[in-house]
Coordinates of C-alpha atoms and ligand atoms in Angstrom, one line a residue:
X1 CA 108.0 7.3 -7.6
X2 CA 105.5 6.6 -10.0
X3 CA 107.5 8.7 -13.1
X4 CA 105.1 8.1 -16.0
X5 CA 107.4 9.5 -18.9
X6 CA 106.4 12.7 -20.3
X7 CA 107.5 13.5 -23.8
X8 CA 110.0 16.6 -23.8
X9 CA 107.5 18.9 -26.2
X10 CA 105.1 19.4 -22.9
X11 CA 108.0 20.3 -20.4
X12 CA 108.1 24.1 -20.2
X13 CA 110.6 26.1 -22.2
X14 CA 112.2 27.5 -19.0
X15 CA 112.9 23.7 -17.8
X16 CA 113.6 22.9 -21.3
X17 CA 116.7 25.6 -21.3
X18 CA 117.8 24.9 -17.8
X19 CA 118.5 21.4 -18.3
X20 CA 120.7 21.8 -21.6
X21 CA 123.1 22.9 -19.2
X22 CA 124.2 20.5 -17.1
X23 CA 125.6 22.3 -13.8
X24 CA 122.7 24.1 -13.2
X25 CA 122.5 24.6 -8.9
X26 CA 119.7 25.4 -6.8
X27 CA 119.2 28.7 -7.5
X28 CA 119.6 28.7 -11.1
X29 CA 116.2 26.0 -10.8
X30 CA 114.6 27.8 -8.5
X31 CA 115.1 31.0 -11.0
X32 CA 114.1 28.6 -13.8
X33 CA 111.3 27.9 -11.9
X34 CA 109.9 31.0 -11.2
X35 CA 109.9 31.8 -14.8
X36 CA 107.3 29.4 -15.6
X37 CA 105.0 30.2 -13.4
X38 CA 105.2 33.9 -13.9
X39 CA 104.8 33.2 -17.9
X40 CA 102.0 30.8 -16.9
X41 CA 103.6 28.1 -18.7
X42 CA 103.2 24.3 -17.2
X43 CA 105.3 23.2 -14.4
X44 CA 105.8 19.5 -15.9
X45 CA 106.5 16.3 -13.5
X46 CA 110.6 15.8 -14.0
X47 CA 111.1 19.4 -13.9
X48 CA 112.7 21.1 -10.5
X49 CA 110.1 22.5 -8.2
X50 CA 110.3 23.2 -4.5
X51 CA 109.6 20.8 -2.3
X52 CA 106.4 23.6 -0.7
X53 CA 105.2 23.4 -4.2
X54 CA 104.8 19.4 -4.5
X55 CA 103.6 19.1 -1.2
X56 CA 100.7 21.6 -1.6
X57 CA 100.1 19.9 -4.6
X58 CA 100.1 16.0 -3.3
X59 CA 97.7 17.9 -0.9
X60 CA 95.3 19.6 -2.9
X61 CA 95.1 17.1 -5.6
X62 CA 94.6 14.2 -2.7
X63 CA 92.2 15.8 -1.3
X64 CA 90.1 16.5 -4.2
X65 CA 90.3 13.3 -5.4
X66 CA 89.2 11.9 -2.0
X67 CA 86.2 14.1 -2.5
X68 CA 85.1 12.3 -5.9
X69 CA 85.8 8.9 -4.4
X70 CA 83.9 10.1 -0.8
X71 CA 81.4 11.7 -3.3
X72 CA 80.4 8.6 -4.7
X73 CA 78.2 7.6 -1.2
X74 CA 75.7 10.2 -0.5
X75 CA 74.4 9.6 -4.3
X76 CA 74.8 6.5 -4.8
X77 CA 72.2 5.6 -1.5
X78 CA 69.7 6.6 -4.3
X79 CA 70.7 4.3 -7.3
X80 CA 68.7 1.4 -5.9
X81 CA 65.9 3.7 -5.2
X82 CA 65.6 5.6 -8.1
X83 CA 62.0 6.7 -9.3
X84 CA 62.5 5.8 -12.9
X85 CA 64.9 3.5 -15.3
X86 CA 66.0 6.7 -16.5
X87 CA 66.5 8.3 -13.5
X88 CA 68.3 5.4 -12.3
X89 CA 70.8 5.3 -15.8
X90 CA 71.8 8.8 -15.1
X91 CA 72.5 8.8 -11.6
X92 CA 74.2 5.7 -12.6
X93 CA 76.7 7.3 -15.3
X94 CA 77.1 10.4 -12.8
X95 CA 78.5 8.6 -9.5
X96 CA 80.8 6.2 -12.5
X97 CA 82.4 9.5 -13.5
X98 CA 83.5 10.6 -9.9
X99 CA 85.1 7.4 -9.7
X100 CA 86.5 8.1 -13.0
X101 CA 87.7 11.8 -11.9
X102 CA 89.0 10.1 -8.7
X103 CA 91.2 7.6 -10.6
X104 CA 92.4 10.9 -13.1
X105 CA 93.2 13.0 -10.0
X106 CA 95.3 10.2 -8.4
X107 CA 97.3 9.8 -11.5
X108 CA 98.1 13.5 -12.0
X109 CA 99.4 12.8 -8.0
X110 CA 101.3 10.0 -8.6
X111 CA 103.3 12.1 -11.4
X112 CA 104.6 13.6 -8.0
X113 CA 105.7 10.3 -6.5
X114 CA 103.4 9.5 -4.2
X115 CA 101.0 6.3 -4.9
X116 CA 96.8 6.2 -4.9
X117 CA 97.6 3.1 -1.9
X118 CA 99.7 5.4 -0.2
X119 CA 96.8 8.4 -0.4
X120 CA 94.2 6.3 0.1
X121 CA 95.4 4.8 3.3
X122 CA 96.4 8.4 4.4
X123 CA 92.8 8.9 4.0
X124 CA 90.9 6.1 5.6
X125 CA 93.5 6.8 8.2
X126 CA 92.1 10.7 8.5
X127 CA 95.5 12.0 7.7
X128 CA 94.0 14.0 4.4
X129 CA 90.7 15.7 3.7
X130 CA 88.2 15.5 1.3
X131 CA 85.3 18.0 0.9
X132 CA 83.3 18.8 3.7
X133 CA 80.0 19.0 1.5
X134 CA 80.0 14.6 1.8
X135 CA 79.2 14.5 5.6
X136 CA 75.8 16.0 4.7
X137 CA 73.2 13.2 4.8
X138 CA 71.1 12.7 1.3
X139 CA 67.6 12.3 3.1
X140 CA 65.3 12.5 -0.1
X141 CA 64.9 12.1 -4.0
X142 CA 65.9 15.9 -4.6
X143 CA 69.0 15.6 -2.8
X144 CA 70.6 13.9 -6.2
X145 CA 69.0 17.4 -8.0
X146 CA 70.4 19.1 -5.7
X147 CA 73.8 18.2 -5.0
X148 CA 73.8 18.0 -9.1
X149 CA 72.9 21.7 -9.1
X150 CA 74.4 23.6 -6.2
X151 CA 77.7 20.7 -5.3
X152 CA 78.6 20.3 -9.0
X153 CA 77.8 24.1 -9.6
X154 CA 80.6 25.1 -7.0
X155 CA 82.4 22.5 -8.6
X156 CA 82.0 24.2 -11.8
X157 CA 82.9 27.4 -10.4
X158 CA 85.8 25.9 -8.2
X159 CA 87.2 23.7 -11.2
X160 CA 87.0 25.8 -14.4
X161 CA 89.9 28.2 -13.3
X162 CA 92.0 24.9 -12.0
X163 CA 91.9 23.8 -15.7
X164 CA 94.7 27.1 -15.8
X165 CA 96.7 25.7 -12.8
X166 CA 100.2 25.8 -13.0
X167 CA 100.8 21.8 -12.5
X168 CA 100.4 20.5 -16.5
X169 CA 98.6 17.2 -15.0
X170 CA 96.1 18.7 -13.0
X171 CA 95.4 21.2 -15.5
X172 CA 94.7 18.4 -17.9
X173 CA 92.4 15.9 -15.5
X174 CA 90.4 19.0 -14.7
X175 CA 89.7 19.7 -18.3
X176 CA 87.7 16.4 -18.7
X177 CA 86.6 16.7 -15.5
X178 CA 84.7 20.0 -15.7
X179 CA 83.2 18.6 -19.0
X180 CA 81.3 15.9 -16.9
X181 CA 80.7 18.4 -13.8
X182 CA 78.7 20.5 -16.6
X183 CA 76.8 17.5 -17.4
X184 CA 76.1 16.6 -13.4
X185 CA 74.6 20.2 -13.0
X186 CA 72.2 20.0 -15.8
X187 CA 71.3 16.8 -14.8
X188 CA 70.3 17.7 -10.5
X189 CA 69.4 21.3 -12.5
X190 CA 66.5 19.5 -14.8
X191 CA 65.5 17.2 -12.6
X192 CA 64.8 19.9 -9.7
X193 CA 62.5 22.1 -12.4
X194 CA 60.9 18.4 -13.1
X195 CA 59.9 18.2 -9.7
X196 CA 58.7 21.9 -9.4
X197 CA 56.5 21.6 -12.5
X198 CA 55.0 18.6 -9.7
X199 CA 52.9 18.3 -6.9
X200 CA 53.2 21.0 -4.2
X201 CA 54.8 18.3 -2.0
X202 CA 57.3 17.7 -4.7
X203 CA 58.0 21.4 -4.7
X204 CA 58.5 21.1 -0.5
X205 CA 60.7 18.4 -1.2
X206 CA 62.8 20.7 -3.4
X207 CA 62.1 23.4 -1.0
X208 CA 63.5 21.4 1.9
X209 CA 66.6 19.9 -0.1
X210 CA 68.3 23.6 -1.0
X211 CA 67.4 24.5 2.4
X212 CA 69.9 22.3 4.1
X213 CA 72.8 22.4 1.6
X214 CA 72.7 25.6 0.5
X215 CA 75.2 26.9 3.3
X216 CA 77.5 23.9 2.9
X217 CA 77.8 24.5 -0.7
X218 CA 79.2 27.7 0.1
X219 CA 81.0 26.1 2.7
X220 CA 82.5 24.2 -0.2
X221 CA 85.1 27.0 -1.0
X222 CA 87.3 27.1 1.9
X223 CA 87.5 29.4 4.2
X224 CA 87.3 33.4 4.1
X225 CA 90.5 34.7 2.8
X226 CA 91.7 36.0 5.8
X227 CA 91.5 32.8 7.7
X228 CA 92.9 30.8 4.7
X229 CA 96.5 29.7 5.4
X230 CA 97.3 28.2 1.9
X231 CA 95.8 30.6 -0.3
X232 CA 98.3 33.6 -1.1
X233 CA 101.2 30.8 -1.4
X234 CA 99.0 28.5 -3.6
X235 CA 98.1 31.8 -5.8
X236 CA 101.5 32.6 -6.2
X237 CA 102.5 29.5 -7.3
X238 CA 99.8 29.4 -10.0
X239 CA 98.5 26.1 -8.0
X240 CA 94.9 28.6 -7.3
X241 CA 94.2 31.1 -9.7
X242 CA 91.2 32.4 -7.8
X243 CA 91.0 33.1 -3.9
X244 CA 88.0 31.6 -1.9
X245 CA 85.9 34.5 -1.0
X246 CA 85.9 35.5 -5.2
X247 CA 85.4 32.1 -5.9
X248 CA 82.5 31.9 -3.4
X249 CA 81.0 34.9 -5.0
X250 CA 81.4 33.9 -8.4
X251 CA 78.9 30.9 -6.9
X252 CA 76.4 33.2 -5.5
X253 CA 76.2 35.7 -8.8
X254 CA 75.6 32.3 -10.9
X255 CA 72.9 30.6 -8.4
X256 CA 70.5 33.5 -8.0
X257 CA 69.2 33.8 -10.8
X258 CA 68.7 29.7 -11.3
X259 CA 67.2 29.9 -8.4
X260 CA 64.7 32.7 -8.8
X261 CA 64.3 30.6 -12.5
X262 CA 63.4 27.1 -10.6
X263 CA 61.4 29.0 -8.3
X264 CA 62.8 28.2 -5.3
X265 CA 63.9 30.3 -2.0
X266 CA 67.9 30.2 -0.9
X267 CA 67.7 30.8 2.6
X268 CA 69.8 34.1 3.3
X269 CA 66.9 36.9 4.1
X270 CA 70.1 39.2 3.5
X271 CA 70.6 37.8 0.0
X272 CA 70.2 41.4 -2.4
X273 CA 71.7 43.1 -5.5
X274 CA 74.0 45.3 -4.3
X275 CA 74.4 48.2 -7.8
X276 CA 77.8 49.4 -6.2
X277 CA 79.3 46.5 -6.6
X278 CA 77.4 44.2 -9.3
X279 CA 77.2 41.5 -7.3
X280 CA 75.0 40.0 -4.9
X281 CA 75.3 40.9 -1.0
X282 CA 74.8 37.3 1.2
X283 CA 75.7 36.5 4.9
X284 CA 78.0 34.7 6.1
X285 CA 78.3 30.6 6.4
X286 CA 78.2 29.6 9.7
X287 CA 82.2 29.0 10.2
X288 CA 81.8 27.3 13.4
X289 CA 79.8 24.2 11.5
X290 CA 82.0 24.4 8.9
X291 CA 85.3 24.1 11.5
X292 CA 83.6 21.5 13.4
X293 CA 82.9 19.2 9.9
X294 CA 86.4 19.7 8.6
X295 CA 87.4 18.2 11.9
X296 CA 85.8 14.9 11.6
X297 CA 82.5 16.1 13.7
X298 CA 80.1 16.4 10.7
X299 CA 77.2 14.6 10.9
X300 CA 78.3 11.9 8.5
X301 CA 82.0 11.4 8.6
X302 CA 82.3 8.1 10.8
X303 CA 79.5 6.8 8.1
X304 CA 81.8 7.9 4.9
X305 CA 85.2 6.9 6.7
X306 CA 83.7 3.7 8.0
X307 CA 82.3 2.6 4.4
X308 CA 85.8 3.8 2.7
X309 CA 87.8 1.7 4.9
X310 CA 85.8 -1.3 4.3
X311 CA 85.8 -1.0 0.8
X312 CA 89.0 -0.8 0.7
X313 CA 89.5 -3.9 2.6
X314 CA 87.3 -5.8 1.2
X315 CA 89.0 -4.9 -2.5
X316 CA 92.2 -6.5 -0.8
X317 CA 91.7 -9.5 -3.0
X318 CA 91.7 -7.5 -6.2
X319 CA 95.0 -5.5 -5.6
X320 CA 96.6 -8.6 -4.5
X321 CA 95.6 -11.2 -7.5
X322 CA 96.3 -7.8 -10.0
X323 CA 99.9 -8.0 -8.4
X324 CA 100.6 -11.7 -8.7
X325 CA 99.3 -11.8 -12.2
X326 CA 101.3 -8.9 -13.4
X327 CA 104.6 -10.4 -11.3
X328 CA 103.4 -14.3 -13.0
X329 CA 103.7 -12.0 -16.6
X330 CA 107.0 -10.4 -15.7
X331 CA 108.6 -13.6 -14.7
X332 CA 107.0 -15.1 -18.0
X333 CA 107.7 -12.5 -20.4
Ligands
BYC1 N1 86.3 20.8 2.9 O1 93.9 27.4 3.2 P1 92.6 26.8 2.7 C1 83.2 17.7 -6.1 C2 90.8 22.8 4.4 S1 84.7 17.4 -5.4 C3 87.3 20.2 3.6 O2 91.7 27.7 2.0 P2 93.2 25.5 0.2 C4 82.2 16.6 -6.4 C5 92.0 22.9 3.5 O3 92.3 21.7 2.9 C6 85.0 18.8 -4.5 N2 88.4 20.9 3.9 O4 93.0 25.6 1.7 C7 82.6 15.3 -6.2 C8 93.0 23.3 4.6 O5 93.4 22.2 5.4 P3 94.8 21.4 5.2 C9 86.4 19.0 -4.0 C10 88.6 22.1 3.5 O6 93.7 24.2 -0.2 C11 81.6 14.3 -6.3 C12 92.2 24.2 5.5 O7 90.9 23.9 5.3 N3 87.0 20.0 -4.8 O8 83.0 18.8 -6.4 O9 94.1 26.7 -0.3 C13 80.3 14.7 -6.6 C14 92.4 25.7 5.1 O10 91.9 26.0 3.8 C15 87.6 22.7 2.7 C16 88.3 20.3 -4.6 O11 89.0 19.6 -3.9 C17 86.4 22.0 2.4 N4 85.4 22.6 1.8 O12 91.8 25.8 -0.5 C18 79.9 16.0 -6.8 C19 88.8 21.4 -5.5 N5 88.0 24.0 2.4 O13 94.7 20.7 3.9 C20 80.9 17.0 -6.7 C21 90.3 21.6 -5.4 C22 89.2 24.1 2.9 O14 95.8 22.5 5.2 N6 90.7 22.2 -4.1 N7 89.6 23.0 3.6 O15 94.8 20.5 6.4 C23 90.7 23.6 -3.9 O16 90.3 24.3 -4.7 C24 91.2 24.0 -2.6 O17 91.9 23.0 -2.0 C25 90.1 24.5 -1.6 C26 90.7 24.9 -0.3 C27 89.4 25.8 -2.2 C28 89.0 23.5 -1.4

């Protein structure tokens, strides 16, 4: 276990109380517990918490920050191509902070004692997930605006209620997370109206670009509700505070009217106001793509895995001189 120590003032008052007394049993924590989350107070890292709880957690928080890290690829296959120096210095600082958010989402894990070797071998050895929107290829310039507008939009709209999770450490790496997610949306947002103010085949480029990940943003989400298997547990548990299909919505509502604003065409001909219920009717992703990706069939995932795994070994050197020089310091100190 990993047990970074947290100062007593940010363990919950529930946990606080429970552990003045010192013969507490199972279901006095598990009442203790249950308090917290129903006053929407923090579940903190040495308090009690069912083993269900930490697992989803280790889950959801792995596999998010697999995403970031798994992220990284499909944008940075345009650093070294960028059209401009400025361009290239802010596609640059994006794909830095994913690996930033990547290294904050495996510490809020290890608080739940698992390590970021152990998760990242779980991953390059397709045990965990990470988001099925990074087995899309990125075949053009307008890709980066894109996946800056619609990826880190759903991101956005995904993200913002996870800074009210009940887990204190996620909570808090998603708050300085969804600060830089708003800065990656501007960015693909300003650089797609860039290219509309273009040339026409600029604007087909753009065009083009929403045309293919427009459904696997929506994809993005999860599942519909009624085919989601860890939603109604996560929301009661405070771990989700939204469910997929309002989530997906809330993504729809938003995009529209950029869209219309850019002046570019999402392509759902069934995409119209609906007054009844102020939102916007759309169709359906196509599930079956969507089942097929998350199941290692997308049309990029041996490419992402294969590049993960040799990163990872080829970083082998790093993790093992950063071990003998902090065990040479131990023995030293
Ligand atoms: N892709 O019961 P459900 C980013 C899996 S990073 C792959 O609804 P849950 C960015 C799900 O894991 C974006 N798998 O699950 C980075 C479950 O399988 P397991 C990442 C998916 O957890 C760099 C099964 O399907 N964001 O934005 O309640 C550059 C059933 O689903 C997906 C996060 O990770 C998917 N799209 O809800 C730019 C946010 N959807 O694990 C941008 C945090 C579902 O049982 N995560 N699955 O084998 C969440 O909010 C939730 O985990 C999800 C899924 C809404 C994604």
């Amino acid at each position: 276990m990993c047990g970074r120590l947290i100062p007593d003032r940010s363990v919950s008052k529930a946990h606080r109380e429970a552990r003045m007394t010192a013969t507490l049993d199972d279901t006095e924590l598990e009442a203790g517990f249950e308090r917290t989350i129903e006053h929407h107070d923090r579940i903190e890292p040495r308090d009690w918490m069912p083993e269900g709880y930490r697992k989803t957690l280790i889950r959801q928080i792995a596999q998010h920050a697999h995403s970031e890290i798994i992220g990284m690829q499909p944008e940075g296959n345009w650093i070294t191509r960028a059209p401009s120096l400025r361009r290239k210095a802010i596609l640059l600082a994006k794909v830095q902070d994913e690996a930033g958010h990547g290294l904050y989402l495996y510490s809020a894990a290890e608080t739940l004692g698992v390590s970021r070797l152990q998760l990242t071998e779980m991953l390059i050895e397709g045990k965990q997930k990470y988001s099925s929107i990074f087995n899309y290829p990125t075949l053009s310039y307008a890709d980066v605006g894109t996946i800056g507008w619609l990826v880190d939009g759903a991101a956005i709209c995904n993200q913002v209620p996870l800074c009210r999770t009940s887990f204190g450490p996620y909570g808090r790496a998603m708050i300085r997370i969804c600060k830089e997610e708003s800065f990656h949306q501007r960015q693909g947002y300003e650089l797609l109206m860039t290219m509309m103010r273009g040339t026409d085949e600029q604007r087909a480029m753009v065009q083009e670009s929403v045309d293919r990940f427009w459904w696997p943003a929506l994809m993005m989400f999860g599942p519909p509700d009624d085919e989601s298997p860890n939603t109604a547990q996560s929301m009661a548990w405070g771990i989700k505070r939204n469910t997929n299909d309002d989530l997906r919505q809330r993504m729809v509502d938003m995009t529209v009217p950029q869209a219309e604003a850019l002046g570019v065409t999402l392509p759902d001909p069934t995409l119209a106001w609906n007054e009844e219920r102020g939102h916007y009717d759309f169709a359906e992703p196509d599930w079956d793509e969507f089942l097929q990706v998350i199941k290692g069939n997308g049309p990029c995932n041996a490419q992402r895995l294969a590049h993960r795994r040799r990163a990872h070994e080829d970083g082998a050197w790093v993790r093992e001189a950063a071990t003998a020089y902090a065990a040479k310091r131990e023995a030293t100190s």
